[in-house]
Short mmCIF file of C-alpha atoms in Angstrom, two decimals:
data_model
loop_
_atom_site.label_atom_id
_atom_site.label_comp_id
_atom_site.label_asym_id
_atom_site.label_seq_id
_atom_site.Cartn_x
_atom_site.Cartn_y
_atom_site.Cartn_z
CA UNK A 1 63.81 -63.14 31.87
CA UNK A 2 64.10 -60.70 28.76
CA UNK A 3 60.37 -59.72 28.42
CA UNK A 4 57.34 -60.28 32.11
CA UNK A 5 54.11 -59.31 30.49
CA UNK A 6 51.62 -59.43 33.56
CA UNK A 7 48.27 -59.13 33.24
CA UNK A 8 47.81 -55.62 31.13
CA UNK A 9 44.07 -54.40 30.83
CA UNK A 10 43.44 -51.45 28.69
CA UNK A 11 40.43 -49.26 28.00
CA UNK A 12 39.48 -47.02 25.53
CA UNK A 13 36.09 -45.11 27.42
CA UNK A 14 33.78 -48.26 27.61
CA UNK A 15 35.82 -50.90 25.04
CA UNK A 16 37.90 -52.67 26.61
CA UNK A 17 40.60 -53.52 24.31
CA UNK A 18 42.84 -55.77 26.50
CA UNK A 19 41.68 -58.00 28.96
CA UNK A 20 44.61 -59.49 31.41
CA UNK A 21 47.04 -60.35 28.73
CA UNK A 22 50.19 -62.20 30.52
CA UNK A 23 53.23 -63.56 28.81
CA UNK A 24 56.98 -63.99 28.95
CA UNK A 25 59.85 -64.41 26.78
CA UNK A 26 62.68 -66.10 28.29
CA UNK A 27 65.61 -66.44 25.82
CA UNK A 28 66.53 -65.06 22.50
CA UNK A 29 63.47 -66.93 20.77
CA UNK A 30 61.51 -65.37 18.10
CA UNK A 31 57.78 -64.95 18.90
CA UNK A 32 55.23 -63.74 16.85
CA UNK A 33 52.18 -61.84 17.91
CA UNK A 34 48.86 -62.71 15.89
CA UNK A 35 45.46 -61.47 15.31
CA UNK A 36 42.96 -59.45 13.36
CA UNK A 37 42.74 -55.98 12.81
CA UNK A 38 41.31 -54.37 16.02
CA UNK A 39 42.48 -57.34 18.23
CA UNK A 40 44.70 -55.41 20.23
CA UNK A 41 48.24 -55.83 18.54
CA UNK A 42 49.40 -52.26 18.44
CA UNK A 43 48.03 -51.31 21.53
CA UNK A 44 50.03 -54.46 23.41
CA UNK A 45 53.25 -53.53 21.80
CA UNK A 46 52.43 -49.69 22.66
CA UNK A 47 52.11 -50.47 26.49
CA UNK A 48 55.32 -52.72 26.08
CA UNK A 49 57.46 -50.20 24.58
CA UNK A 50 55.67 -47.53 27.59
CA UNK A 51 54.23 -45.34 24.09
CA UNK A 52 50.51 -45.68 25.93
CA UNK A 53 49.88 -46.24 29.67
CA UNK A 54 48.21 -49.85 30.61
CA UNK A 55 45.33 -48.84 32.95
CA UNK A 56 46.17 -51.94 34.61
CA UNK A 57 49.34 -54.61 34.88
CA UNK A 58 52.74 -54.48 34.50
CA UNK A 59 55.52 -54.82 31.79
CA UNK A 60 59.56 -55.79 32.98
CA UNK A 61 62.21 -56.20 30.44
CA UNK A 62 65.30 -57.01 31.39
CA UNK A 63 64.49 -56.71 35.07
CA UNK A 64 63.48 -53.38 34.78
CA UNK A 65 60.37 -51.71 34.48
CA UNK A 66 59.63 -50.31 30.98
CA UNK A 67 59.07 -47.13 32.75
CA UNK A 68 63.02 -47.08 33.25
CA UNK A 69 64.24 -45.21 30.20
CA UNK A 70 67.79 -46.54 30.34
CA UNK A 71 66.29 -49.93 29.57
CA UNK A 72 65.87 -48.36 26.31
CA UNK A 73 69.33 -48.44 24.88
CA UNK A 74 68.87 -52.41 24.98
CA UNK A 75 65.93 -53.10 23.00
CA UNK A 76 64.20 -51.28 19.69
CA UNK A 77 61.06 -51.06 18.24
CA UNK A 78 60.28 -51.05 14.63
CA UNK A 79 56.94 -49.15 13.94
CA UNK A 80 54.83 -48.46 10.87
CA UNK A 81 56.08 -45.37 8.26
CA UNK A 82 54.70 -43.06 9.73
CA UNK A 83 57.42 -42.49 11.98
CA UNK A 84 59.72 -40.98 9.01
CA UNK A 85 59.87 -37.68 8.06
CA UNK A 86 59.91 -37.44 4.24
CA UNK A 87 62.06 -34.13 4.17
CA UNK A 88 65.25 -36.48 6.12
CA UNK A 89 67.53 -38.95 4.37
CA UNK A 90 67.60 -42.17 5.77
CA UNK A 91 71.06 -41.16 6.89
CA UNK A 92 69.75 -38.29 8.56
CA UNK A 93 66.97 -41.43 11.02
CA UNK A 94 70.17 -43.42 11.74
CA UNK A 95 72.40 -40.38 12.47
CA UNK A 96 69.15 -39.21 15.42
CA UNK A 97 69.16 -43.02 16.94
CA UNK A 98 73.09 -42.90 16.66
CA UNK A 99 73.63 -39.12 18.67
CA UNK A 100 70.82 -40.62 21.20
CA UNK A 101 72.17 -44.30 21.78
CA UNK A 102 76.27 -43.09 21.76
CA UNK A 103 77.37 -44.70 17.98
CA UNK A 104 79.70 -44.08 16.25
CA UNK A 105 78.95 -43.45 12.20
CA UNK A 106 80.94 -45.97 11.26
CA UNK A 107 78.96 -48.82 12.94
CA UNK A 108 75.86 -46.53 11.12
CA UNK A 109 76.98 -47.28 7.75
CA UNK A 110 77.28 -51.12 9.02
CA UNK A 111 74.00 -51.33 9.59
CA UNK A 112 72.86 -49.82 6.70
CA UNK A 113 75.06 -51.87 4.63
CA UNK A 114 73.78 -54.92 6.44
CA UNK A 115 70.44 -54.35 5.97
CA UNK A 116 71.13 -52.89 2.14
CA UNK A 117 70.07 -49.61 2.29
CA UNK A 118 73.61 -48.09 1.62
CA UNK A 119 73.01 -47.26 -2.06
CA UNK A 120 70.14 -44.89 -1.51
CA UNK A 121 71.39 -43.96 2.27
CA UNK A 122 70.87 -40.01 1.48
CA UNK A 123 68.14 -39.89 -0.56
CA UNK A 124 64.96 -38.23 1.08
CA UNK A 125 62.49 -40.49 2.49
CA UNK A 126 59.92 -39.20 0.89
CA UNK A 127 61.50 -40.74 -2.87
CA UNK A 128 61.73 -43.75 -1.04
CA UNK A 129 59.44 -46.69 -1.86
CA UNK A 130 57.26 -48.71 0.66
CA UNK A 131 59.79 -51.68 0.44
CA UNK A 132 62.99 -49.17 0.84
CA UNK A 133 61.12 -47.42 3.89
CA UNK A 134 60.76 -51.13 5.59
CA UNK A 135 64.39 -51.68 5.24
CA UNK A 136 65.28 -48.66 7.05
CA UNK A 137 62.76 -48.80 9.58
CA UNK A 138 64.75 -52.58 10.14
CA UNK A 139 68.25 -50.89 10.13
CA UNK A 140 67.07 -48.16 12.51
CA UNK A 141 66.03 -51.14 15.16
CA UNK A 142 68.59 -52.77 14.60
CA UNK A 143 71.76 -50.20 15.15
CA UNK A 144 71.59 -50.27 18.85
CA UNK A 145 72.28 -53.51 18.50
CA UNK A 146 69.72 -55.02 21.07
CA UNK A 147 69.08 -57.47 23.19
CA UNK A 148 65.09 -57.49 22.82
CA UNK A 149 63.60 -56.23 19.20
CA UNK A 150 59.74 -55.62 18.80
CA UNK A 151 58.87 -55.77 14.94
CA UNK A 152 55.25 -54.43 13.94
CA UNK A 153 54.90 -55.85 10.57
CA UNK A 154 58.42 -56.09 9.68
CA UNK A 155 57.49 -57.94 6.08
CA UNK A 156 54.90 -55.29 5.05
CA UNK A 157 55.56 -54.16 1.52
CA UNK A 158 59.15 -56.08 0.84
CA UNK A 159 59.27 -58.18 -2.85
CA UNK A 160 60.27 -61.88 -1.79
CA UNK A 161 63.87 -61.21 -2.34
CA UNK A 162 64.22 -58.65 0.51
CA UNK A 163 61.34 -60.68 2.83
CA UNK A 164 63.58 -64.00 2.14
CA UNK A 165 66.63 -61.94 3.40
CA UNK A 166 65.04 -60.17 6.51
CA UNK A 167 63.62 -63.74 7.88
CA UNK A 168 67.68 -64.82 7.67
CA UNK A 169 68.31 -61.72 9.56
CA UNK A 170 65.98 -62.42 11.95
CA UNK A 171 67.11 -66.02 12.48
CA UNK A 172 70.87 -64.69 12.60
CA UNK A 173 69.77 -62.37 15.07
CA UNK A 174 67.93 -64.94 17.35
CA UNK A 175 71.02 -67.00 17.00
CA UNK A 176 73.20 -64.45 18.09
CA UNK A 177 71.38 -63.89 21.22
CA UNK A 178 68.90 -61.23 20.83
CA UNK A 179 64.89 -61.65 21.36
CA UNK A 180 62.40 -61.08 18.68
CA UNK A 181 58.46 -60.49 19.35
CA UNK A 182 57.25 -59.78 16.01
CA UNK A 183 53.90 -58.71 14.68
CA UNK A 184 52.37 -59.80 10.99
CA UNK A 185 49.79 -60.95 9.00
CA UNK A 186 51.90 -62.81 6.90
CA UNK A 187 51.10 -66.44 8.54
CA UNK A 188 52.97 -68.11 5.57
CA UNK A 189 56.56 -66.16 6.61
CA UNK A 190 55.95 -66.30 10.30
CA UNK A 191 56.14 -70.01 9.89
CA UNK A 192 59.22 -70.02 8.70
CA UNK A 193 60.96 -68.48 11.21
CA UNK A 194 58.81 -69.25 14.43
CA UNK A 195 56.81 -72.14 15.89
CA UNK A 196 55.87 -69.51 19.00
CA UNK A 197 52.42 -68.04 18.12
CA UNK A 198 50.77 -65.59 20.78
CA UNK A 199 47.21 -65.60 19.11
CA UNK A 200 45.73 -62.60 20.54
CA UNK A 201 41.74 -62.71 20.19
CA UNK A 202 39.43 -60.58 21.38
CA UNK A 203 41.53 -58.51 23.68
CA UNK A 204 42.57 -62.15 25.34
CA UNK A 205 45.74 -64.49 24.71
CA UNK A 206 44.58 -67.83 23.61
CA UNK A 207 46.37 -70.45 25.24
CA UNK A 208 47.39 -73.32 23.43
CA UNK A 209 49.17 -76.67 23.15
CA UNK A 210 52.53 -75.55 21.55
CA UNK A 211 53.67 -78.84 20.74
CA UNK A 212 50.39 -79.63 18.68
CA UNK A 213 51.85 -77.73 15.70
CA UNK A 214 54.87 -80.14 15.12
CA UNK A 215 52.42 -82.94 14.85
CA UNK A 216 52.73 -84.44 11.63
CA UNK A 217 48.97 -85.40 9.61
CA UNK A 218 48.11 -86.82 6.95
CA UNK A 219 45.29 -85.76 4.35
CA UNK A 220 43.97 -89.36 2.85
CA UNK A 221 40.98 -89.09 0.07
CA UNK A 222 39.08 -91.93 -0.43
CA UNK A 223 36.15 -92.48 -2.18
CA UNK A 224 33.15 -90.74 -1.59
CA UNK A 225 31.16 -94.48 -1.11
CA UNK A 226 33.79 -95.17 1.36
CA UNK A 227 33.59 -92.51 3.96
CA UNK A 228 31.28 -93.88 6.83
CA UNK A 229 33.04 -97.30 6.33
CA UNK A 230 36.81 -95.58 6.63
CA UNK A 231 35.52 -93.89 9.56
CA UNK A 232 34.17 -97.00 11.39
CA UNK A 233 37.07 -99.49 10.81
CA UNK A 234 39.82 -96.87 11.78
CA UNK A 235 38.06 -96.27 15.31
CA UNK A 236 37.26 -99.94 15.45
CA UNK A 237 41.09 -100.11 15.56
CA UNK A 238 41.53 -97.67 18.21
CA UNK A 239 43.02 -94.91 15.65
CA UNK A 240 41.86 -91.05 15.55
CA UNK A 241 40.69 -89.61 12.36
CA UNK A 242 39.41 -86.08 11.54
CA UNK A 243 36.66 -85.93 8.50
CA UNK A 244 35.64 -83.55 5.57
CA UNK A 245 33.79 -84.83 2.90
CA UNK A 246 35.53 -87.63 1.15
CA UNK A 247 38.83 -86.41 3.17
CA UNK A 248 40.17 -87.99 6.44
CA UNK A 249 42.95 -86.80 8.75
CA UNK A 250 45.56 -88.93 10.51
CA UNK A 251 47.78 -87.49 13.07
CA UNK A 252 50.49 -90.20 13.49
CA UNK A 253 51.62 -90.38 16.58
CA UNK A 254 52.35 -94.10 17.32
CA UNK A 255 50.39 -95.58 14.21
CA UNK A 256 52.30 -96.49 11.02
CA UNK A 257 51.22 -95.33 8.06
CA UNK A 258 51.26 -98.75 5.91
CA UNK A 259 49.69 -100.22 8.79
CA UNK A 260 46.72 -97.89 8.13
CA UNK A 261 47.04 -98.66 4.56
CA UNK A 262 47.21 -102.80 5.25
CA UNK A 263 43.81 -102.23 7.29
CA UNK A 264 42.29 -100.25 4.47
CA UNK A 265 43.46 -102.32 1.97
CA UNK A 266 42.10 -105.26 3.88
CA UNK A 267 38.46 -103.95 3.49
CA UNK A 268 38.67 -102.92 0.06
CA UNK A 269 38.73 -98.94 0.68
CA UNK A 270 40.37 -97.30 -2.22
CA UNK A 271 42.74 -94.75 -1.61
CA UNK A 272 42.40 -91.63 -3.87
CA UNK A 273 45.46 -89.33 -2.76
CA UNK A 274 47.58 -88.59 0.07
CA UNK A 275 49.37 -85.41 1.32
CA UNK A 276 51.40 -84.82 3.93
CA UNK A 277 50.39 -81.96 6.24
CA UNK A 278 51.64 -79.88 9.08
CA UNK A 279 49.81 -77.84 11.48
CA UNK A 280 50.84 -74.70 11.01
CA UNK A 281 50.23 -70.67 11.62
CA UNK A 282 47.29 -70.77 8.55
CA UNK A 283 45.63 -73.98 10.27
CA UNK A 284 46.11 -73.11 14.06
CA UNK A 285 44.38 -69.04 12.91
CA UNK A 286 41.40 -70.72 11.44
CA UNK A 287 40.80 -73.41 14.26
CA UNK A 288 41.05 -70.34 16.57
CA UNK A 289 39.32 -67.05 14.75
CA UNK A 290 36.78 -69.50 12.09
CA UNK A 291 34.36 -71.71 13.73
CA UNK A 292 35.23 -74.62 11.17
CA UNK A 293 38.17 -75.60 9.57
CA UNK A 294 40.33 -78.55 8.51
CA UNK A 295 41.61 -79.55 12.01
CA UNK A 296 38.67 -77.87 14.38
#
């Protein structure tokens, strides 16, 4: 087990913030952490890291406690900016994690070249842009090299170049054997580097059916005379459809597409468009935070 998270409750006077959250992370997987602001996020990944005490529940990584501070020289966490002191070179960062954590300065300069921060490596922080201070915020998880990173919004502020090459890093990483719990609002990236959502609502996980996402539906629009029709012959032939408007949605499991289309066909429905879709982060955050949406 990398990462036991077992039923944490935490309190701020009379708000209760987190209510029993429980999860694990059992092998070097990616898994992403999702919710609104003021769901809980930071505070979760502050009790994990042992930044803020849980006033209930317990944390283990690695088989340790998180109280345990040697357990700290195996995994990193990647905060927001604000950790950087303008008036230090990015050199200067690396060069604190590297006396701490026993590296040497030539495995400092890897990092930094891995990540690309090398060119501006002893400029001040405070020159630095948003996008340069994400990169080193990356490189300064990732010079321990460890076995469990936590990433809080490790895409904020990077142009698409840089975001396309941190989500290969991340998926080189995960590959290479270390775990990733990750936290972002950017549901379009997230999917493209994890299927593992933990959607945290209202200071509560929300459990779901993992394997719903790699369903594959498809969006059919027919005409708008045709709707109630559509509706009643597909259930007539034992086959579930989702509506909106002049829109239905097929999630083939065992039915064939031009089977579908030979019944429609059959009864004279015309077929406007068809798209395929797949069920993911954007789709499964409305069904769960909207009370309507495409596949609610």
């Amino acid at each position: 087990m990398i990462l036991s998270v077992n039923n944490i409750h935490k309190s701020y006077g009379n708000e209760e913030v987190l209510k029993g959250v429980s999860f694990d992370i059992h092998n070097s997987e990616i898994v992403a952490l999702v919710g609104p602001n003021g769901s809980g996020k930071s505070t979760l990944l502050n009790i994990i890291n042992n930044l803020l005490p849980a006033n209930k529940g317990k944390v283990t990584i690695l088989g340790r406690s998180n109280k345990d501070p040697e357990i700290f020289r195996k995994i990193s966490f990647m905060q927001d900016n604000t950790v950087l002191y303008d008036y230090l070179s990015g050199y200067d960062h690396l060069q604190f994690i590297g006396d701490l954590q026993g590296i040497t300065k030539k495995h400092i300069f890897e990092t930094a070249e891995r990540i690309g921060i090398d060119g501006y490596l002893n400029k001040k922080v405070g020159h630095y842009s948003l996008g340069m201070k994400q990169h080193l915020l990356l490189a300064m998880a990732l010079i321990n090299k460890p076995e469990l990173m936590i990433l809080d919004e490790p895409l904020n502020g990077l142009d698409p170049t840089s975001a396309i090459k941190i989500r290969e890093l991340l998926l080189e990483l995960a590959e290479q054997g270390t775990a990733i719990l990750l936290s972002s609002h950017n549901l379009s990236e997230i999917d493209k580097v994890t299927s593992d959502i933990l959607f945290l609502k209202n200071g509560t996980l929300i459990q779901e059916d993992l394997s719903a996402h790699k369903q594959v539906w498809y969006e059919i629009k027919v005409m708008d005379v045709d709707v109630e029709i559509t509706r009643f012959i597909l259930s007539e032939a034992n086959i579930t459809t989702k509506f909106e408007g002049n829109r239905l949605y097929i999630c083939l499991k065992n039915e064939n597409l031009q089977y579908i289309f030979g019944i429609l066909k059959l009864h004279n429905i015309v077929v406007l468009d068809i798209e395929k879709k797949i069920l993911g982060t954007e789709e499964r955050y409305k069904k769960i935070f909207f009370s309507s949406g495409t596949f609610s």
